Amino acid sequence: MQERVFKKNEVIFWEGAVGSCFYKILDGTVAVVLNYGTSDEKKLTELGPGKIFGEMSVLEVWTRSATVVAMQDDVRALEINSSEVGELFEEDPEMIKLILRNLSRRLRELTGDYTDVCNTISEMRSTKGQAGRRKEGLLARISKFLSVSSHVLGNKSVLEAMENYEFIEQSKEDVGQTRENLRFKKGQVIFRQGDPGDCMYYIAYGTVGIYIDFGTEKENLLTKLHENQFFGEMGMIEKMARSATAVVLENDTVLTRFTEEGLDRMFEEKPSLILLSLQHISSRLRKLTRDYMKACQTVARMIEDEKGNEPLTEEDEEMIRYYISMAQAQNNYWTWY
């Protein structure tokens, strides 16, 4: 770890570069920018003292998704290489919670954007042929997602990352078991939709199903989780009620329960486990990012079809039906179980 000092307008790292370190701002402000230095430049946000950035490229094999630039002279930041993450957590356990909260916030915000684009696709289809009657709010959202699509199509590194997503392998150590294992039988409910989110779980053995409207006529299985996966961490970090119900699907399923207060001890006893939890959240954020980008591209395809420039393919129609179903069922809320 070393302290770095940056001058005003100095680029800390470039969009599309391979990341091997992340930063914690000690003093000053940085800007996170898309398409930096081009006519399509767009500032996403500003970050000040105490904030971290660049951590996802360290937790996973991925290129930088934006350019980060110093906004003033003498911006000081702590640079942490991937090999130093464990050492940092030992010296500053609060950094674990900081990274978790940072990933959680970004996942929450992106979930909102993804919900928005799914609803936009649904409204566009229902108003097809009536473009002149579309409300101003819908038109503004269409413009926003067209801009995102334009960025994706014009960025080779983003396209390659999307294409290679399924083949990226994450390095995960054998975390074994801890002393706080809980054993469940098939059919047992771990927590219910609406319960307070006060802990998270790690699956040491077995299978867990995540449901919305469990036990009702509208019951819907959103996803199945297996060994070496986490769930419930978003509710714990964000202090939000559970948005889904977790049910055991396999006899003798073994779970490890963690509270936020226990994260420090968790890292002391099994550092690979806390790193795995960070990778897990980061992976979910990557997947949601990919899905969001694809949905924005679908908006662009629908506009081109309406203009008569390029008709929709059967694959396009299939994706439209998928996003409409997501808008109707709002399945993307599974992010917050």
Coordinates of C-alpha atoms in Angstrom, one line a residue:
M1 CA 0.0 0.0 0.0
Q2 CA 1.3 3.5 -0.8
E3 CA 0.0 7.0 -0.7
R4 CA -0.4 8.7 -4.1
V5 CA -0.8 12.4 -4.8
F6 CA -2.5 13.5 -8.0
K7 CA -2.6 16.9 -9.8
K8 CA -5.8 18.6 -11.1
N9 CA -7.1 16.8 -14.2
E10 CA -4.6 13.9 -13.8
V11 CA -6.1 10.6 -14.9
I12 CA -5.8 8.0 -12.1
F13 CA -6.9 5.2 -14.4
W14 CA -8.6 4.9 -17.8
E15 CA -11.8 3.3 -18.8
G16 CA -11.1 -0.1 -20.4
A17 CA -7.7 -0.6 -18.6
V18 CA -7.0 -3.8 -16.7
G19 CA -7.2 -3.1 -13.0
S20 CA -4.8 -4.4 -10.4
C21 CA -5.4 -2.0 -7.5
F22 CA -8.1 0.2 -5.9
Y23 CA -8.0 3.4 -4.0
K24 CA -9.3 5.1 -0.9
I25 CA -9.5 8.9 -1.0
L26 CA -7.6 10.5 1.9
D27 CA -8.1 14.1 0.8
G28 CA -9.6 15.9 -2.2
T29 CA -12.2 15.0 -4.9
V30 CA -12.2 12.8 -8.0
A31 CA -14.6 12.5 -10.9
V32 CA -15.9 9.2 -12.4
V33 CA -16.3 9.8 -16.1
L34 CA -17.5 7.9 -19.1
N35 CA -15.9 8.5 -22.6
Y36 CA -13.4 10.9 -21.0
G37 CA -11.9 13.4 -23.5
T38 CA -14.5 12.8 -26.2
S39 CA -17.6 14.6 -27.4
D40 CA -19.7 12.0 -25.5
E41 CA -18.0 12.6 -22.2
K42 CA -20.3 12.2 -19.2
K43 CA -19.5 12.6 -15.6
L44 CA -21.2 9.9 -13.5
T45 CA -20.4 11.1 -10.0
E46 CA -17.9 12.8 -7.7
L47 CA -16.2 11.1 -4.8
G48 CA -14.6 12.7 -1.7
P49 CA -12.5 11.7 1.3
G50 CA -13.3 8.3 2.8
K51 CA -14.7 7.0 -0.5
I52 CA -13.2 4.1 -2.4
F53 CA -13.1 3.4 -6.1
G54 CA -11.7 0.7 -8.5
E55 CA -12.4 -2.2 -6.1
M56 CA -14.4 -4.3 -8.6
S57 CA -11.4 -4.8 -10.9
V58 CA -9.5 -6.2 -7.9
L59 CA -12.2 -8.5 -6.7
E60 CA -12.9 -9.9 -10.2
V61 CA -11.1 -10.2 -13.5
W62 CA -12.5 -7.2 -15.3
T63 CA -11.5 -4.0 -17.1
R64 CA -12.2 -0.5 -15.6
S65 CA -15.8 0.6 -16.4
A66 CA -15.0 4.3 -16.3
T67 CA -12.1 6.9 -16.1
V68 CA -11.3 8.5 -12.8
V69 CA -9.8 12.0 -12.8
A70 CA -8.5 14.2 -10.0
M71 CA -10.6 17.4 -9.7
Q72 CA -8.1 19.5 -7.9
D73 CA -4.4 19.7 -7.0
D74 CA -3.0 17.5 -4.3
V75 CA -5.7 14.8 -4.3
R76 CA -4.3 12.2 -1.9
A77 CA -5.3 8.5 -2.2
L78 CA -4.2 5.3 -0.7
E79 CA -3.4 2.8 -3.5
I80 CA -4.0 -0.9 -2.5
N81 CA -2.8 -3.7 -4.8
S82 CA -4.8 -6.9 -5.1
S83 CA -2.1 -8.8 -3.1
E84 CA -2.5 -6.3 -0.3
V85 CA -6.2 -6.6 0.3
G86 CA -5.8 -9.2 3.1
E87 CA -3.3 -7.0 4.9
L88 CA -5.5 -4.0 4.6
F89 CA -8.5 -5.8 6.1
E90 CA -6.3 -6.9 9.0
E91 CA -5.1 -3.3 9.7
D92 CA -8.5 -1.7 9.0
P93 CA -11.4 -4.1 9.4
E94 CA -13.8 -1.2 8.8
M95 CA -12.7 -1.3 5.2
I96 CA -14.6 -4.5 4.7
K97 CA -17.8 -2.8 5.7
L98 CA -17.0 0.2 3.5
I99 CA -16.5 -2.0 0.4
L100 CA -19.7 -3.9 1.2
R101 CA -21.7 -0.7 1.5
N102 CA -20.1 0.7 -1.6
L103 CA -21.0 -2.4 -3.7
S104 CA -24.5 -2.5 -2.1
R105 CA -25.2 1.1 -2.9
R106 CA -24.2 0.6 -6.5
L107 CA -26.2 -2.6 -6.8
R108 CA -29.3 -0.8 -5.4
E109 CA -28.9 2.1 -7.8
L110 CA -28.4 -0.1 -10.8
T111 CA -31.4 -2.2 -9.8
G112 CA -33.5 1.0 -10.0
D113 CA -32.1 1.7 -13.5
Y114 CA -32.8 -1.9 -14.6
T115 CA -36.3 -1.7 -13.3
D116 CA -36.7 1.6 -15.2
V117 CA -35.5 0.2 -18.5
C118 CA -37.7 -2.9 -18.3
N119 CA -40.7 -0.6 -17.6
T120 CA -39.7 1.6 -20.6
I121 CA -39.5 -1.4 -23.0
S122 CA -43.0 -2.5 -21.8
E123 CA -44.4 1.0 -22.3
M124 CA -42.8 1.4 -25.7
R125 CA -44.3 -1.9 -26.9
S126 CA -47.8 -0.9 -25.6
T127 CA -47.5 2.4 -27.4
K128 CA -46.0 1.1 -30.6
G129 CA -47.3 3.1 -33.6
Q130 CA -48.3 5.9 -31.2
A131 CA -44.9 7.7 -30.8
G132 CA -46.5 11.1 -31.0
R133 CA -48.7 10.3 -28.0
R134 CA -45.9 9.2 -25.7
K135 CA -45.6 11.2 -22.5
E136 CA -42.6 13.4 -21.8
G137 CA -41.3 11.2 -19.0
L138 CA -41.2 8.1 -21.3
L139 CA -39.5 10.1 -24.0
A140 CA -36.8 11.3 -21.5
R141 CA -36.2 7.7 -20.4
I142 CA -35.9 6.5 -24.0
S143 CA -33.3 9.2 -24.6
K144 CA -31.4 8.2 -21.5
F145 CA -31.2 4.5 -22.5
L146 CA -30.3 5.4 -26.1
S147 CA -27.4 7.3 -24.7
V148 CA -26.3 4.3 -22.7
S149 CA -26.7 2.0 -25.7
S150 CA -24.6 4.4 -27.8
H151 CA -21.8 4.3 -25.2
V152 CA -21.9 0.5 -25.2
L153 CA -21.8 0.1 -29.0
G154 CA -19.0 2.6 -29.3
N155 CA -16.8 1.0 -26.6
K156 CA -14.9 -2.1 -27.8
S157 CA -13.7 -3.0 -24.3
V158 CA -17.3 -3.0 -22.9
L159 CA -18.6 -5.1 -25.8
E160 CA -15.7 -7.7 -25.3
A161 CA -16.4 -7.8 -21.5
M162 CA -20.1 -8.5 -22.2
E163 CA -19.3 -11.2 -24.6
N164 CA -16.8 -12.9 -22.3
Y165 CA -18.8 -12.5 -19.1
E166 CA -19.8 -16.2 -18.9
F167 CA -16.2 -17.3 -19.3
I168 CA -14.7 -15.2 -16.6
E169 CA -13.5 -17.5 -13.7
Q170 CA -13.2 -16.1 -10.3
S171 CA -10.5 -17.4 -8.0
K172 CA -12.3 -18.9 -4.9
E173 CA -10.4 -20.6 -2.2
D174 CA -11.8 -23.6 -0.3
V175 CA -13.3 -21.8 2.7
G176 CA -14.3 -24.9 4.6
Q177 CA -16.7 -24.6 7.5
T178 CA -16.8 -22.4 10.5
R179 CA -18.0 -23.0 14.1
E180 CA -21.4 -21.3 13.5
N181 CA -23.0 -23.8 11.1
L182 CA -26.7 -24.3 11.2
R183 CA -28.4 -27.4 9.7
F184 CA -31.8 -27.3 8.0
K185 CA -34.3 -29.7 6.6
K186 CA -35.9 -29.5 3.2
G187 CA -38.9 -27.1 3.2
Q188 CA -37.7 -25.0 6.2
V189 CA -38.1 -21.2 5.8
I190 CA -34.8 -19.4 6.6
F191 CA -36.4 -15.9 6.5
R192 CA -39.6 -14.5 5.0
Q193 CA -40.4 -11.6 2.7
G194 CA -40.9 -8.6 4.9
D195 CA -38.7 -9.8 7.7
P196 CA -36.0 -7.4 8.9
G197 CA -32.6 -7.9 7.2
D198 CA -30.2 -8.3 10.1
C199 CA -27.9 -11.0 8.9
M200 CA -26.5 -12.9 5.9
Y201 CA -25.9 -16.5 5.1
Y202 CA -23.2 -18.6 3.5
I203 CA -24.1 -22.0 2.0
A204 CA -21.6 -24.6 3.2
Y205 CA -23.7 -27.5 1.8
G206 CA -27.1 -27.8 0.1
T207 CA -29.5 -25.7 -1.9
V208 CA -31.7 -22.7 -1.1
G209 CA -34.6 -21.3 -3.1
I210 CA -35.4 -17.6 -3.2
Y211 CA -39.1 -16.9 -3.7
I212 CA -41.4 -13.9 -4.0
D213 CA -45.0 -14.3 -2.7
F214 CA -44.1 -17.7 -1.2
G215 CA -47.0 -19.8 -0.1
T216 CA -49.6 -17.8 -2.2
E217 CA -51.1 -18.3 -5.7
K218 CA -48.5 -15.9 -7.0
E219 CA -45.5 -17.8 -5.7
N220 CA -42.5 -17.5 -7.9
L221 CA -39.1 -19.1 -7.6
L222 CA -36.6 -16.4 -8.6
T223 CA -33.4 -18.4 -8.3
K224 CA -31.6 -21.4 -6.7
L225 CA -28.4 -20.9 -4.7
H226 CA -25.9 -23.6 -4.0
E227 CA -22.6 -24.3 -2.1
N228 CA -20.1 -21.4 -1.8
Q229 CA -22.8 -18.8 -2.4
F230 CA -24.1 -16.0 -0.1
F231 CA -27.5 -14.6 0.3
G232 CA -29.2 -12.0 2.6
E233 CA -26.2 -9.6 2.6
M234 CA -28.0 -6.8 0.9
G235 CA -30.7 -6.6 3.5
M236 CA -28.1 -6.7 6.3
I237 CA -26.0 -4.0 4.8
E238 CA -28.8 -1.7 3.7
K239 CA -30.9 -2.4 6.9
M240 CA -33.9 -3.1 4.6
A241 CA -36.7 -5.6 5.0
R242 CA -36.3 -8.9 3.0
S243 CA -37.8 -8.5 -0.4
A244 CA -38.1 -12.3 -0.9
T245 CA -38.4 -15.6 1.1
A246 CA -35.5 -18.0 1.4
V247 CA -36.5 -21.7 1.6
V248 CA -34.3 -24.8 2.0
L249 CA -34.6 -27.1 -1.0
E250 CA -32.4 -30.0 0.1
N251 CA -32.2 -32.0 3.3
D252 CA -29.2 -31.4 5.6
T253 CA -28.5 -28.1 4.1
V254 CA -25.7 -26.4 6.2
L255 CA -25.6 -22.6 6.4
T256 CA -23.4 -20.2 8.3
R257 CA -25.1 -17.1 9.7
F258 CA -23.2 -13.8 10.0
T259 CA -24.3 -10.4 11.4
E260 CA -22.6 -7.2 10.4
E261 CA -21.0 -7.0 13.9
G262 CA -19.4 -10.4 13.2
L263 CA -17.7 -9.5 10.0
D264 CA -14.4 -8.6 11.8
R265 CA -14.2 -12.0 13.5
M266 CA -15.3 -13.7 10.3
F267 CA -12.3 -12.2 8.5
E268 CA -9.9 -13.1 11.4
E269 CA -11.1 -16.8 11.3
K270 CA -11.6 -17.2 7.6
P271 CA -10.3 -14.4 5.5
S272 CA -11.0 -16.3 2.3
L273 CA -14.7 -16.3 3.3
I274 CA -15.0 -12.5 3.5
L275 CA -13.2 -12.1 0.2
L276 CA -15.5 -14.6 -1.4
S277 CA -18.5 -12.7 -0.1
L278 CA -17.1 -9.5 -1.7
Q279 CA -16.5 -11.4 -5.0
H280 CA -20.1 -12.7 -4.8
I281 CA -21.7 -9.3 -4.6
S282 CA -19.3 -7.9 -7.2
S283 CA -20.3 -10.8 -9.6
R284 CA -24.0 -10.0 -9.1
L285 CA -23.3 -6.3 -9.9
R286 CA -21.4 -7.3 -13.0
K287 CA -24.3 -9.6 -14.2
L288 CA -26.8 -6.9 -13.5
T289 CA -24.7 -4.4 -15.4
R290 CA -24.5 -6.7 -18.4
D291 CA -28.3 -7.2 -18.3
Y292 CA -28.9 -3.5 -18.0
M293 CA -26.7 -2.7 -21.0
K294 CA -28.4 -5.4 -23.1
A295 CA -31.8 -3.9 -22.2
C296 CA -30.6 -0.4 -23.2
Q297 CA -29.5 -1.9 -26.6
T298 CA -33.0 -3.4 -26.9
V299 CA -34.5 0.1 -26.5
A300 CA -32.2 1.3 -29.3
R301 CA -33.3 -1.7 -31.5
M302 CA -37.0 -0.9 -30.9
I303 CA -36.4 2.8 -32.0
E304 CA -34.6 1.7 -35.2
D305 CA -37.5 -0.6 -36.0
E306 CA -40.0 2.2 -35.4
K307 CA -38.1 4.5 -37.7
G308 CA -38.1 1.8 -40.4
N309 CA -34.3 1.6 -40.5
E310 CA -33.8 -2.0 -39.3
P311 CA -36.7 -4.5 -38.5
L312 CA -36.6 -6.5 -35.3
T313 CA -35.3 -10.0 -35.4
E314 CA -37.0 -13.0 -33.7
E315 CA -34.2 -12.8 -31.1
D316 CA -35.0 -9.1 -30.5
E317 CA -38.7 -10.0 -30.0
E318 CA -37.7 -12.7 -27.6
M319 CA -35.7 -10.2 -25.5
I320 CA -38.6 -7.7 -25.6
R321 CA -40.9 -10.4 -24.2
Y322 CA -38.4 -11.2 -21.5
Y323 CA -38.0 -7.6 -20.4
I324 CA -41.8 -7.1 -20.4
S325 CA -42.2 -10.1 -18.2
M326 CA -39.5 -8.6 -15.9
A327 CA -41.4 -5.4 -15.8
Q328 CA -44.7 -7.2 -15.0
A329 CA -43.3 -9.5 -12.4
Q330 CA -40.5 -7.1 -11.2
N331 CA -38.3 -10.2 -10.8
N332 CA -35.3 -7.9 -10.6
Y333 CA -36.1 -7.2 -7.0
W334 CA -34.4 -10.6 -6.2
T335 CA -31.3 -8.5 -6.0
W336 CA -32.4 -7.4 -2.5
Y337 CA -33.1 -10.7 -0.8

